Amino acid sequence: MLATFEDIKAIYRNDPAARNIEFLLYPGLWAITFHRLNHFLYRLGVPFVPRFFSEIVRFFTGLEIHPGATIGKGFFVDHGMGVVIGETTIIGDNCVIFHNVTLGGTGKHQGKRHPTIGHNVFIGTGATLLGPIVVGDNVKIGANSFVVMRDVPSDCTVAGTPAKIIIRDGMRVEEDLPRTKEPATAA
Amino acid sequence: MLATFEDIKAIYRNDPAARNIEFLLYPGLWAITFHRLNHFLYRLGVPFVPRFFSEIVRFFTGLEIHPGATIGKGFFVDHGMGVVIGETTIIGDNCVIFHNVTLGGTGKHQGKRHPTIGHNVFIGTGATLLGPIVVGDNVKIGANSFVVMRDVPSDCTVAGTPAKIIIRDGMRVEEDLPRTKEPATAA
Amino acid sequence: MLATFEDIKAIYRNDPAARNIEFLLYPGLWAITFHRLNHFLYRLGVPFVPRFFSEIVRFFTGLEIHPGATIGKGFFVDHGMGVVIGETTIIGDNCVIFHNVTLGGTGKHQGKRHPTIGHNVFIGTGATLLGPIVVGDNVKIGANSFVVMRDVPSDCTVAGTPAKIIIRDGMRVEEDLPRTKEPATAA
């Protein structure tokens, strides 16, 4: 309940179009609220049912959040159609993501195979982040960017396909992203 | 009614796959038809209801068009899943957009914060246009392009992430887009 | 039936998150199964009905597969929201595609106007392939790539907007894609 209250506050903090009780109309809010219940069932080890519920939520909202994903407080998804968040994803507090954002796997890893996202991270429309990468705090990821097996340091803005750092600590730069360390063993 | 007739003509003008009465099967046509009613309610100042209807339409069609958006005649949206059109967007006549096109805001502006699109503009699949930018007439925007706070002159083709002008007045070029003027005041 | 069995095997071969009977929860599997029936009706020359069914399937699954598309065995679509596959598309065996992949037309061609895809092709999230192009066997197409009127040779990896070859026969390269031959006549 408290978590949902924080998620509602995140809508009004981030969306200038939100008025009166319009938070009820955000598919992302419905998806994240049901995900928080679903994630609880998943952690209890209930088989099949949480995944079934996540597909029902996808049908109604257009967001596909695997029940295993761990999501911090004050999470805001705007529009939300086409969002995919993988099983071993971890997201910090006060993050904002837009429609068609993918936090997915490469298909080459086992175990932890989806991104770990810090706090205060903003991920624009259509951005795709793949693999067990680490994204720091206070990061902006531009719309339509593509990051695969590269980490993103804190306090920067990245953009492009493939993505590069374009702002770091407030200064314009053009730097490649550091390669993500491959896990020592395949499992 | 007349507007819907023009929208139906736009389907047959633009889609070689459309046969007999298949216009009934275009989710984009349903979405734009309901949007035209919805926009009328919005302009009357009705609270909440137009936004509620726009989310119902999103559920059935996959397109999310804010009731505030102003859209010209002969508008064709092909496929349409994942389309997002923001509140202060203005679109001219005879425009064509594809699925996953976003006409959105940057989150940094107040008032007019979404794009203004001219006439005869074609926007490819997955293109993202953000901010109170101005796109001229007879423009093509390539699939998966990203334009943020840059204007697009008339009679050109742009592509890329970030987008550049690649054809101007029929000649191949490679030019940067001019920066959009920031509004003089924050409101 | 056999085709569906091969499609189910493709899920477990490709997705590390799939457990027990979770194949029932893949919208892509439902879409491809109904598509195979639909394609049969289309080839019998039944008007309107197959297209109507394809839009019903789109409503329930988020995938829009034109009944005319020819799809090989062992086809796996993960997540699937926003996938668009055009009427004259041909896809070989054991291909994998992700959500928001478009196999579409340019609007400039008649007759065969969508891609021909080989065997063992992997197409990442949000990739857009347009026109009557030919993609060889054992190809990977990176997320968010854009290929228009360019062919993709066998045994390579392409990425970017516009896409280039980045791996060929296992070696890192950076090569442009060869231009697709325009059909000799407009029809």
Coordinates of C-alpha atoms in Angstrom, one line a residue:
Chain A
M1 CA 0.0 0.0 0.0
L2 CA 2.7 2.4 1.0
A3 CA 4.6 1.4 -2.1
T4 CA 1.6 2.2 -4.3
F5 CA 1.3 5.6 -2.6
E6 CA 4.9 6.3 -3.5
D7 CA 4.3 5.2 -7.1
I8 CA 1.3 7.6 -7.3
K9 CA 3.4 10.5 -6.0
A10 CA 6.0 9.7 -8.7
I11 CA 3.3 10.2 -11.4
Y12 CA 2.5 13.8 -10.3
R13 CA 6.2 14.6 -9.7
N14 CA 7.1 13.5 -13.3
D15 CA 4.2 14.1 -15.6
P16 CA 3.1 17.7 -16.3
A17 CA -0.1 16.3 -18.0
A18 CA -1.4 14.5 -14.9
R19 CA -4.4 16.3 -13.3
N20 CA -6.9 15.6 -10.5
I21 CA -7.5 11.9 -10.1
E22 CA -6.0 10.9 -13.5
F23 CA -3.4 8.6 -11.8
L24 CA -6.2 6.0 -12.1
L25 CA -5.7 6.1 -15.8
Y26 CA -2.0 5.2 -15.9
P27 CA -1.6 1.6 -17.2
G28 CA 2.0 1.7 -15.7
L29 CA 0.6 2.2 -12.2
W30 CA -1.8 -0.7 -12.5
A31 CA 1.0 -2.9 -13.8
I32 CA 3.5 -2.0 -11.1
T33 CA 0.8 -2.4 -8.4
F34 CA 0.0 -5.9 -9.5
H35 CA 3.6 -6.6 -10.0
R36 CA 4.4 -5.9 -6.4
L37 CA 1.8 -8.5 -5.3
N38 CA 3.0 -10.9 -8.0
H39 CA 6.6 -10.5 -6.9
F40 CA 5.5 -11.5 -3.4
L41 CA 4.0 -14.8 -4.7
Y42 CA 7.1 -15.4 -6.7
R43 CA 9.4 -15.0 -3.7
L44 CA 7.2 -17.5 -1.8
G45 CA 8.1 -20.0 -4.6
V46 CA 4.5 -20.3 -6.0
P47 CA 4.9 -21.9 -9.4
F48 CA 3.2 -20.8 -12.6
V49 CA 0.6 -18.5 -11.0
P50 CA 2.7 -15.4 -10.8
R51 CA 3.7 -15.8 -14.4
F52 CA 0.1 -16.3 -15.4
F53 CA -0.9 -13.1 -13.6
S54 CA 1.9 -11.2 -15.2
E55 CA 0.5 -12.2 -18.6
I56 CA -3.0 -11.1 -17.6
V57 CA -1.5 -7.8 -16.5
R58 CA 0.3 -7.6 -19.9
F59 CA -3.1 -8.1 -21.7
F60 CA -4.7 -5.2 -19.8
T61 CA -1.8 -2.8 -19.7
G62 CA 0.7 -3.6 -22.4
L63 CA 3.5 -4.0 -19.9
E64 CA 5.3 -7.3 -19.4
I65 CA 7.0 -7.4 -16.0
H66 CA 8.4 -10.8 -15.0
P67 CA 7.3 -11.6 -11.4
G68 CA 11.0 -12.1 -10.5
A69 CA 12.0 -8.5 -11.1
T70 CA 12.9 -6.4 -8.0
I71 CA 11.7 -2.8 -8.3
G72 CA 12.4 0.0 -5.8
K73 CA 10.0 2.6 -4.5
G74 CA 8.6 5.6 -6.4
F75 CA 8.7 3.9 -9.8
F76 CA 7.0 5.6 -12.7
V77 CA 6.3 4.1 -16.1
D78 CA 4.7 6.6 -18.5
H79 CA 2.5 5.2 -21.3
G80 CA 4.1 1.8 -20.9
M81 CA 3.0 -0.1 -24.0
G82 CA 5.7 -2.6 -25.0
V83 CA 7.7 -2.4 -21.8
V84 CA 9.5 -5.7 -21.0
I85 CA 11.3 -6.2 -17.7
G86 CA 13.2 -9.5 -17.3
E87 CA 13.2 -12.0 -14.4
T88 CA 16.5 -11.0 -12.7
T89 CA 16.3 -7.2 -13.2
I90 CA 16.9 -5.0 -10.2
I91 CA 15.7 -1.4 -10.2
G92 CA 16.5 1.2 -7.5
D93 CA 14.3 4.0 -6.2
N94 CA 12.7 6.9 -8.0
C95 CA 13.3 5.6 -11.5
V96 CA 11.3 6.7 -14.5
I97 CA 10.9 4.6 -17.7
F98 CA 8.9 5.1 -20.8
H99 CA 7.0 2.9 -23.2
N100 CA 8.9 0.3 -25.2
V101 CA 11.8 0.2 -22.8
T102 CA 13.4 -3.3 -22.6
L103 CA 15.4 -4.5 -19.7
G104 CA 16.3 -7.9 -21.1
G105 CA 18.8 -10.7 -21.5
T106 CA 21.2 -11.5 -24.3
G107 CA 20.3 -15.2 -24.3
K108 CA 24.0 -16.0 -23.5
H109 CA 23.9 -15.9 -19.7
Q110 CA 22.5 -18.0 -16.9
G111 CA 21.5 -16.9 -13.4
K112 CA 21.7 -13.1 -13.2
R113 CA 21.1 -12.2 -16.9
H114 CA 19.2 -8.9 -16.8
P115 CA 20.3 -5.3 -15.9
T116 CA 20.8 -3.8 -12.4
I117 CA 19.6 -0.2 -12.4
G118 CA 20.6 2.4 -9.7
H119 CA 18.5 5.2 -8.2
N120 CA 17.1 8.2 -10.0
V121 CA 17.5 6.7 -13.4
F122 CA 15.5 8.0 -16.4
I123 CA 15.2 5.7 -19.4
G124 CA 13.7 7.1 -22.6
T125 CA 11.2 5.6 -25.0
G126 CA 12.3 2.6 -26.9
A127 CA 15.7 2.2 -25.1
T128 CA 17.0 -1.4 -25.0
L129 CA 19.3 -2.5 -22.2
L130 CA 20.5 -6.1 -22.5
G131 CA 22.5 -8.4 -20.2
P132 CA 23.6 -8.4 -16.6
I133 CA 24.9 -4.8 -16.9
V134 CA 25.2 -2.3 -14.1
V135 CA 23.7 1.2 -14.5
G136 CA 24.7 3.7 -11.8
D137 CA 22.7 6.4 -10.0
N138 CA 21.4 9.7 -11.6
V139 CA 21.7 8.4 -15.1
K140 CA 19.7 9.4 -18.2
I141 CA 19.4 7.0 -21.1
G142 CA 18.2 8.6 -24.3
A143 CA 15.2 7.4 -26.3
N144 CA 16.0 4.6 -28.8
S145 CA 19.4 3.9 -27.3
F146 CA 20.9 0.4 -27.3
V147 CA 23.2 -0.8 -24.5
V148 CA 24.4 -4.4 -24.5
M149 CA 27.0 -5.8 -22.1
R150 CA 28.3 -2.3 -21.2
D151 CA 28.0 -0.7 -17.8
V152 CA 26.8 2.9 -17.3
P153 CA 28.7 5.0 -14.7
S154 CA 26.7 7.2 -12.3
D155 CA 25.9 10.9 -13.1
C156 CA 25.9 10.7 -16.8
T157 CA 23.7 10.7 -19.9
V158 CA 24.1 8.1 -22.6
A159 CA 22.5 8.0 -26.1
G160 CA 22.8 6.3 -29.5
T161 CA 22.8 2.8 -31.1
P162 CA 25.2 1.6 -29.8
A163 CA 25.1 4.0 -26.9
K164 CA 27.9 6.3 -25.8
I165 CA 28.3 8.7 -22.9
I166 CA 27.3 12.2 -24.1
I167 CA 27.2 14.1 -20.8
R168 CA 29.3 13.3 -17.7
D169 CA 29.1 15.3 -14.5
G170 CA 27.3 18.0 -16.5
M171 CA 30.0 18.3 -19.2
R172 CA 29.5 17.3 -22.9
V173 CA 31.8 14.4 -23.8
E174 CA 31.8 11.5 -26.2
E175 CA 33.1 8.4 -24.4
D176 CA 32.6 4.7 -24.9
L177 CA 30.9 2.7 -22.2
P178 CA 33.0 0.3 -20.2
R179 CA 32.5 -3.4 -21.0
T180 CA 30.5 -5.4 -18.5
K181 CA 32.5 -8.1 -16.8
E182 CA 31.4 -11.6 -18.0
P183 CA 30.5 -13.8 -15.1
A184 CA 33.4 -16.1 -14.2
T185 CA 31.4 -19.3 -14.7
A186 CA 28.6 -20.0 -17.2
A187 CA 26.2 -20.7 -14.3
Chain B
M1 CA -18.1 12.2 -40.3
L2 CA -16.5 14.0 -43.1
A3 CA -13.2 13.8 -41.2
T4 CA -13.6 10.0 -40.9
F5 CA -14.3 9.7 -44.6
E6 CA -11.0 11.5 -45.3
D7 CA -9.2 9.2 -42.9
I8 CA -10.6 6.2 -44.7
K9 CA -9.5 7.5 -48.1
A10 CA -6.0 8.0 -46.6
I11 CA -5.9 4.2 -45.8
Y12 CA -6.5 3.2 -49.4
R13 CA -4.1 6.0 -50.7
N14 CA -1.3 4.8 -48.5
D15 CA -1.5 1.0 -47.9
P16 CA -1.1 -1.4 -50.9
A17 CA -2.4 -4.3 -48.6
A18 CA -5.8 -2.7 -48.1
R19 CA -8.6 -4.4 -50.0
N20 CA -12.5 -4.3 -50.1
I21 CA -13.9 -3.2 -46.7
E22 CA -10.7 -3.9 -44.8
F23 CA -10.6 -0.3 -43.5
L24 CA -12.8 -1.6 -40.7
L25 CA -9.8 -3.6 -39.5
Y26 CA -7.4 -0.7 -39.0
P27 CA -6.9 -0.1 -35.2
G28 CA -5.5 3.3 -36.2
L29 CA -8.8 4.3 -37.9
W30 CA -10.8 3.4 -34.8
A31 CA -8.4 5.3 -32.6
I32 CA -8.4 8.5 -34.7
T33 CA -12.2 8.4 -35.0
F34 CA -12.7 8.2 -31.3
H35 CA -10.0 10.7 -30.8
R36 CA -11.9 13.3 -32.9
L37 CA -14.9 12.9 -30.6
N38 CA -12.7 12.9 -27.5
H39 CA -10.9 16.1 -28.6
F40 CA -14.3 17.8 -28.9
L41 CA -15.1 16.9 -25.3
Y42 CA -11.6 18.1 -24.2
R43 CA -12.2 21.5 -25.9
L44 CA -15.5 21.9 -24.1
G45 CA -13.4 21.6 -20.9
V46 CA -15.0 18.3 -19.7
P47 CA -12.6 17.0 -17.0
F48 CA -11.4 13.4 -16.7
V49 CA -13.9 11.8 -19.1
P50 CA -11.9 12.4 -22.4
R51 CA -8.7 11.0 -20.7
F52 CA -10.7 8.0 -19.5
F53 CA -12.0 7.4 -23.0
S54 CA -8.5 7.8 -24.5
E55 CA -7.3 5.0 -22.2
I56 CA -10.2 2.8 -23.2
V57 CA -9.3 3.4 -26.8
R58 CA -5.6 2.5 -26.0
F59 CA -6.8 -0.8 -24.5
F60 CA -8.7 -1.7 -27.7
T61 CA -6.3 -0.4 -30.3
G62 CA -2.8 0.0 -28.7
L63 CA -2.7 3.7 -29.6
E64 CA -2.5 6.4 -26.8
I65 CA -3.6 9.7 -28.2
H66 CA -4.1 12.4 -25.5
P67 CA -7.5 14.1 -26.0
G68 CA -5.7 17.5 -26.3
A69 CA -3.8 16.6 -29.5
T70 CA -4.9 18.6 -32.6
I71 CA -4.9 16.4 -35.7
G72 CA -5.5 17.5 -39.4
K73 CA -7.6 15.7 -42.0
G74 CA -6.6 12.6 -43.9
F75 CA -4.6 11.1 -41.1
F76 CA -3.4 7.5 -41.5
V77 CA -1.8 5.4 -38.7
D78 CA -0.6 2.0 -40.0
H79 CA -0.5 -0.9 -37.4
G80 CA -0.5 1.7 -34.6
M81 CA 0.6 -0.5 -31.6
G82 CA 2.7 1.7 -29.2
V83 CA 1.9 5.0 -30.8
V84 CA 1.9 7.9 -28.2
I85 CA 0.8 11.4 -29.1
G86 CA 1.0 14.0 -26.4
E87 CA -1.4 16.7 -25.2
T88 CA -0.1 19.7 -27.0
T89 CA 0.8 18.0 -30.3
I90 CA -0.4 19.7 -33.5
I91 CA -0.4 17.6 -36.7
G92 CA -1.2 19.0 -40.2
D93 CA -3.1 17.4 -43.1
N94 CA -2.4 14.1 -44.9
C95 CA 0.2 12.8 -42.5
V96 CA 1.1 9.2 -42.2
I97 CA 2.6 7.6 -39.1
F98 CA 3.5 4.0 -38.2
H99 CA 3.4 1.9 -35.1
N100 CA 5.6 2.9 -32.1
V101 CA 5.9 6.5 -33.2
T102 CA 6.1 8.9 -30.2
L103 CA 5.3 12.6 -30.4
G104 CA 6.2 13.3 -26.8
G105 CA 7.6 15.8 -24.3
T106 CA 11.0 16.1 -22.8
G107 CA 9.7 16.7 -19.2
K108 CA 11.5 20.0 -19.1
H109 CA 8.9 22.3 -20.7
Q110 CA 5.5 23.7 -19.6
G111 CA 2.6 24.7 -21.8
K112 CA 3.4 23.8 -25.4
R113 CA 5.7 20.8 -24.9
H114 CA 5.0 18.4 -27.7
P115 CA 5.8 18.6 -31.5
T116 CA 4.1 20.7 -34.2
I117 CA 4.0 18.7 -37.4
G118 CA 3.3 20.2 -40.9
H119 CA 1.4 18.7 -43.8
N120 CA 2.3 15.6 -45.8
V121 CA 4.6 14.3 -43.2
F122 CA 5.6 10.6 -43.1
I123 CA 7.0 9.3 -39.8
G124 CA 8.4 5.7 -39.9
T125 CA 8.1 3.0 -37.3
G126 CA 9.6 3.6 -34.0
A127 CA 10.6 7.2 -34.6
T128 CA 10.7 9.4 -31.5
L129 CA 10.1 13.1 -31.6
L130 CA 10.4 15.0 -28.3
G131 CA 9.8 18.5 -27.2
P132 CA 8.0 21.6 -28.7
I133 CA 9.8 21.2 -32.0
V134 CA 8.5 22.3 -35.4
V135 CA 8.5 19.9 -38.4
G136 CA 7.9 21.5 -41.8
D137 CA 5.8 20.2 -44.7
N138 CA 6.6 17.3 -47.1
V139 CA 9.0 15.7 -44.6
K140 CA 10.0 12.0 -44.2
I141 CA 11.3 10.8 -40.9
G142 CA 13.0 7.5 -41.1
A143 CA 12.2 4.5 -38.9
N144 CA 13.9 4.3 -35.5
S145 CA 15.0 8.0 -35.7
F146 CA 15.3 10.2 -32.7
V147 CA 14.7 13.9 -32.8
V148 CA 14.9 15.9 -29.6
M149 CA 14.7 19.7 -29.4
R150 CA 15.6 20.1 -33.1
D151 CA 13.4 21.5 -35.8
V152 CA 13.0 19.8 -39.2
P153 CA 12.8 22.1 -42.3
S154 CA 10.3 21.4 -45.1
D155 CA 11.0 19.2 -48.0
C156 CA 13.6 16.9 -46.5
T157 CA 14.2 13.4 -45.2
V158 CA 15.8 12.8 -41.8
A159 CA 17.2 9.6 -40.3
G160 CA 19.3 8.3 -37.5
T161 CA 19.8 8.4 -33.7
P162 CA 20.3 11.4 -33.3
A163 CA 18.7 12.3 -36.6
K164 CA 20.4 14.2 -39.4
I165 CA 19.1 15.5 -42.7
I166 CA 20.0 13.0 -45.3
I167 CA 17.9 14.3 -48.3
R168 CA 17.1 18.0 -48.9
D169 CA 15.1 19.2 -52.0
G170 CA 15.8 15.8 -53.6
M171 CA 19.6 15.9 -53.1
R172 CA 21.6 13.6 -50.8
V173 CA 23.2 15.6 -48.0
E174 CA 24.3 15.1 -44.4
E175 CA 23.3 18.1 -42.3
D176 CA 22.6 18.6 -38.6
L177 CA 19.1 19.8 -37.7
P178 CA 18.7 23.3 -36.3
R179 CA 18.2 23.6 -32.6
T180 CA 14.7 24.4 -31.5
K181 CA 14.3 27.8 -29.8
E182 CA 13.7 27.3 -26.1
P183 CA 10.6 29.2 -25.0
A184 CA 11.5 32.6 -23.5
T185 CA 9.8 31.9 -20.2
A186 CA 9.4 28.6 -18.4
A187 CA 5.6 28.8 -18.6
Chain C
M1 CA -0.2 -29.6 -34.9
L2 CA 3.3 -30.8 -35.7
A3 CA 4.2 -27.2 -36.5
T4 CA 2.9 -26.1 -33.1
F5 CA 5.0 -28.8 -31.4
E6 CA 8.1 -27.4 -33.1
D7 CA 7.2 -23.9 -32.1
I8 CA 6.8 -25.0 -28.4
K9 CA 10.2 -26.8 -28.6
A10 CA 11.7 -23.5 -29.9
I11 CA 10.5 -21.7 -26.7
Y12 CA 12.4 -24.0 -24.4
R13 CA 15.5 -24.0 -26.7
N14 CA 15.7 -20.2 -26.7
D15 CA 14.3 -18.8 -23.4
P16 CA 16.2 -19.6 -20.1
A17 CA 13.1 -18.2 -18.2
A18 CA 10.7 -20.8 -19.5
R19 CA 9.8 -23.5 -16.9
N20 CA 7.2 -26.3 -16.6
I21 CA 4.1 -25.6 -18.7
E22 CA 4.8 -21.9 -19.1
F23 CA 4.8 -22.2 -22.9
L24 CA 1.0 -21.6 -22.5
L25 CA 1.8 -18.1 -21.4
Y26 CA 3.7 -16.9 -24.5
P27 CA 1.5 -14.5 -26.5
G28 CA 3.9 -15.2 -29.5
L29 CA 3.0 -18.9 -29.4
W30 CA -0.7 -18.2 -29.5
A31 CA -0.2 -15.7 -32.3
I32 CA 1.9 -18.0 -34.5
T33 CA -0.5 -20.9 -33.9
F34 CA -3.5 -18.9 -35.0
H35 CA -1.5 -17.4 -37.9
R36 CA -0.8 -20.9 -39.2
L37 CA -4.6 -21.6 -39.4
N38 CA -5.2 -18.1 -40.8
H39 CA -2.5 -18.5 -43.5
F40 CA -4.3 -21.7 -44.6
L41 CA -7.6 -19.7 -45.1
Y42 CA -5.7 -17.0 -46.9
R43 CA -4.2 -19.5 -49.4
L44 CA -7.7 -20.8 -50.0
G45 CA -8.5 -17.3 -51.2
V46 CA -11.1 -16.6 -48.4
P47 CA -11.6 -12.8 -48.4
F48 CA -11.7 -10.6 -45.3
V49 CA -12.0 -13.3 -42.7
P50 CA -8.3 -14.1 -42.3
R51 CA -7.5 -10.4 -41.9
F52 CA -10.3 -10.1 -39.4
F53 CA -8.9 -13.0 -37.4
S54 CA -5.4 -11.5 -37.6
E55 CA -6.8 -8.3 -36.0
I56 CA -8.5 -10.4 -33.2
V57 CA -5.2 -12.1 -32.6
R58 CA -3.5 -8.7 -32.4
F59 CA -6.0 -7.6 -29.8
F60 CA -5.3 -10.6 -27.6
T61 CA -1.5 -10.9 -28.1
G62 CA -0.1 -7.6 -29.4
L63 CA 1.3 -9.2 -32.5
E64 CA 0.1 -8.2 -36.0
I65 CA 0.9 -10.9 -38.5
H66 CA -0.7 -10.5 -41.9
P67 CA -2.4 -13.8 -43.0
G68 CA -0.3 -13.8 -46.2
A69 CA 3.1 -14.2 -44.4
T70 CA 4.9 -17.5 -44.9
I71 CA 6.6 -18.7 -41.7
G72 CA 8.9 -21.7 -41.4
K73 CA 9.0 -24.2 -38.5
G74 CA 10.3 -23.7 -35.0
F75 CA 9.5 -20.0 -35.0
F76 CA 9.9 -18.3 -31.6
V77 CA 8.6 -14.8 -30.8
D78 CA 9.6 -13.6 -27.3
H79 CA 7.3 -11.0 -25.6
G80 CA 5.9 -10.1 -29.0
M81 CA 4.2 -6.8 -28.2
G82 CA 4.3 -4.5 -31.3
V83 CA 5.6 -7.1 -33.7
V84 CA 4.4 -6.4 -37.3
I85 CA 4.9 -8.9 -40.1
G86 CA 3.7 -7.9 -43.6
E87 CA 1.7 -9.8 -46.2
T88 CA 4.5 -10.9 -48.5
T89 CA 7.1 -11.7 -45.8
I90 CA 8.8 -15.1 -46.0
I91 CA 10.6 -16.5 -42.9
G92 CA 12.8 -19.7 -42.9
D93 CA 13.1 -22.3 -40.2
N94 CA 14.3 -21.8 -36.6
C95 CA 14.1 -18.1 -36.5
V96 CA 13.8 -16.0 -33.3
I97 CA 12.3 -12.5 -33.1
F98 CA 11.6 -10.2 -30.2
H99 CA 9.0 -7.6 -29.4
N100 CA 8.6 -4.6 -31.6
V101 CA 10.3 -6.2 -34.6
T102 CA 8.9 -4.9 -37.9
L103 CA 9.1 -6.8 -41.2
G104 CA 7.4 -4.2 -43.3
G105 CA 7.2 -2.5 -46.7
T106 CA 8.6 0.9 -47.9
G107 CA 5.3 1.9 -49.5
K108 CA 7.2 2.2 -52.8
H109 CA 6.9 -1.4 -54.1
Q110 CA 4.1 -3.6 -55.5
G111 CA 3.8 -7.4 -55.3
K112 CA 6.7 -8.8 -53.2
R113 CA 7.3 -5.8 -50.9
H114 CA 8.3 -7.3 -47.6
P115 CA 11.5 -9.1 -46.4
T116 CA 12.6 -12.7 -47.2
I117 CA 14.4 -14.1 -44.1
G118 CA 16.6 -17.2 -44.2
H119 CA 17.1 -20.0 -41.6
N120 CA 18.5 -19.5 -38.0
V121 CA 18.0 -15.8 -38.0
F122 CA 17.8 -13.9 -34.8
I123 CA 16.2 -10.4 -34.8
G124 CA 16.6 -8.3 -31.7
T125 CA 14.0 -6.1 -30.0
G126 CA 12.8 -3.1 -32.0
A127 CA 14.7 -3.9 -35.2
T128 CA 13.0 -2.6 -38.4
L129 CA 13.5 -4.3 -41.7
L130 CA 11.8 -2.7 -44.7
G131 CA 11.3 -3.6 -48.3
P132 CA 11.7 -6.8 -50.5
I133 CA 15.2 -7.4 -49.0
V134 CA 16.9 -10.8 -48.6
V135 CA 18.4 -11.8 -45.3
G136 CA 20.7 -14.9 -45.5
D137 CA 21.0 -17.8 -43.0
N138 CA 22.6 -17.7 -39.5
V139 CA 22.3 -14.0 -39.2
K140 CA 21.9 -11.8 -36.1
I141 CA 20.3 -8.4 -36.3
G142 CA 20.9 -6.2 -33.3
A143 CA 18.2 -4.6 -31.2
N144 CA 17.0 -1.2 -32.6
S145 CA 18.7 -1.7 -36.0
F146 CA 17.2 -0.3 -39.1
V147 CA 17.7 -2.0 -42.5
V148 CA 15.9 -0.6 -45.5
M149 CA 16.4 -1.8 -49.1
R150 CA 19.7 -3.5 -48.2
D151 CA 20.4 -7.3 -48.3
V152 CA 22.1 -9.1 -45.4
P153 CA 24.6 -11.8 -46.4
S154 CA 24.6 -15.2 -44.5
D155 CA 26.7 -15.8 -41.4
C156 CA 27.0 -12.2 -40.1
T157 CA 25.8 -9.9 -37.4
V158 CA 24.4 -6.4 -38.3
A159 CA 23.6 -3.5 -36.0
G160 CA 22.9 0.2 -36.0
T161 CA 20.6 2.9 -37.6
P162 CA 21.3 2.6 -40.5
A163 CA 22.6 -1.0 -40.0
K164 CA 26.2 -2.1 -40.9
I165 CA 27.8 -5.5 -40.8
I166 CA 29.8 -5.7 -37.5
I167 CA 30.7 -9.4 -37.4
R168 CA 31.3 -11.6 -40.5
D169 CA 32.3 -15.3 -40.3
G170 CA 33.2 -14.7 -36.7
M171 CA 35.5 -11.7 -37.4
R172 CA 34.8 -8.1 -36.3
V173 CA 34.4 -5.9 -39.3
E174 CA 32.6 -2.7 -40.3
E175 CA 31.1 -3.1 -43.7
D176 CA 28.1 -1.5 -45.5
L177 CA 25.3 -3.7 -46.5
P178 CA 24.8 -4.3 -50.3
R179 CA 21.9 -2.5 -51.9
T180 CA 18.8 -4.6 -52.6
K181 CA 18.1 -4.9 -56.4
E182 CA 14.9 -2.9 -57.2
P183 CA 12.4 -5.0 -59.1
A184 CA 12.7 -4.5 -62.9
T185 CA 9.1 -3.4 -63.2
A186 CA 7.0 -1.5 -60.7
A187 CA 4.5 -4.4 -60.6

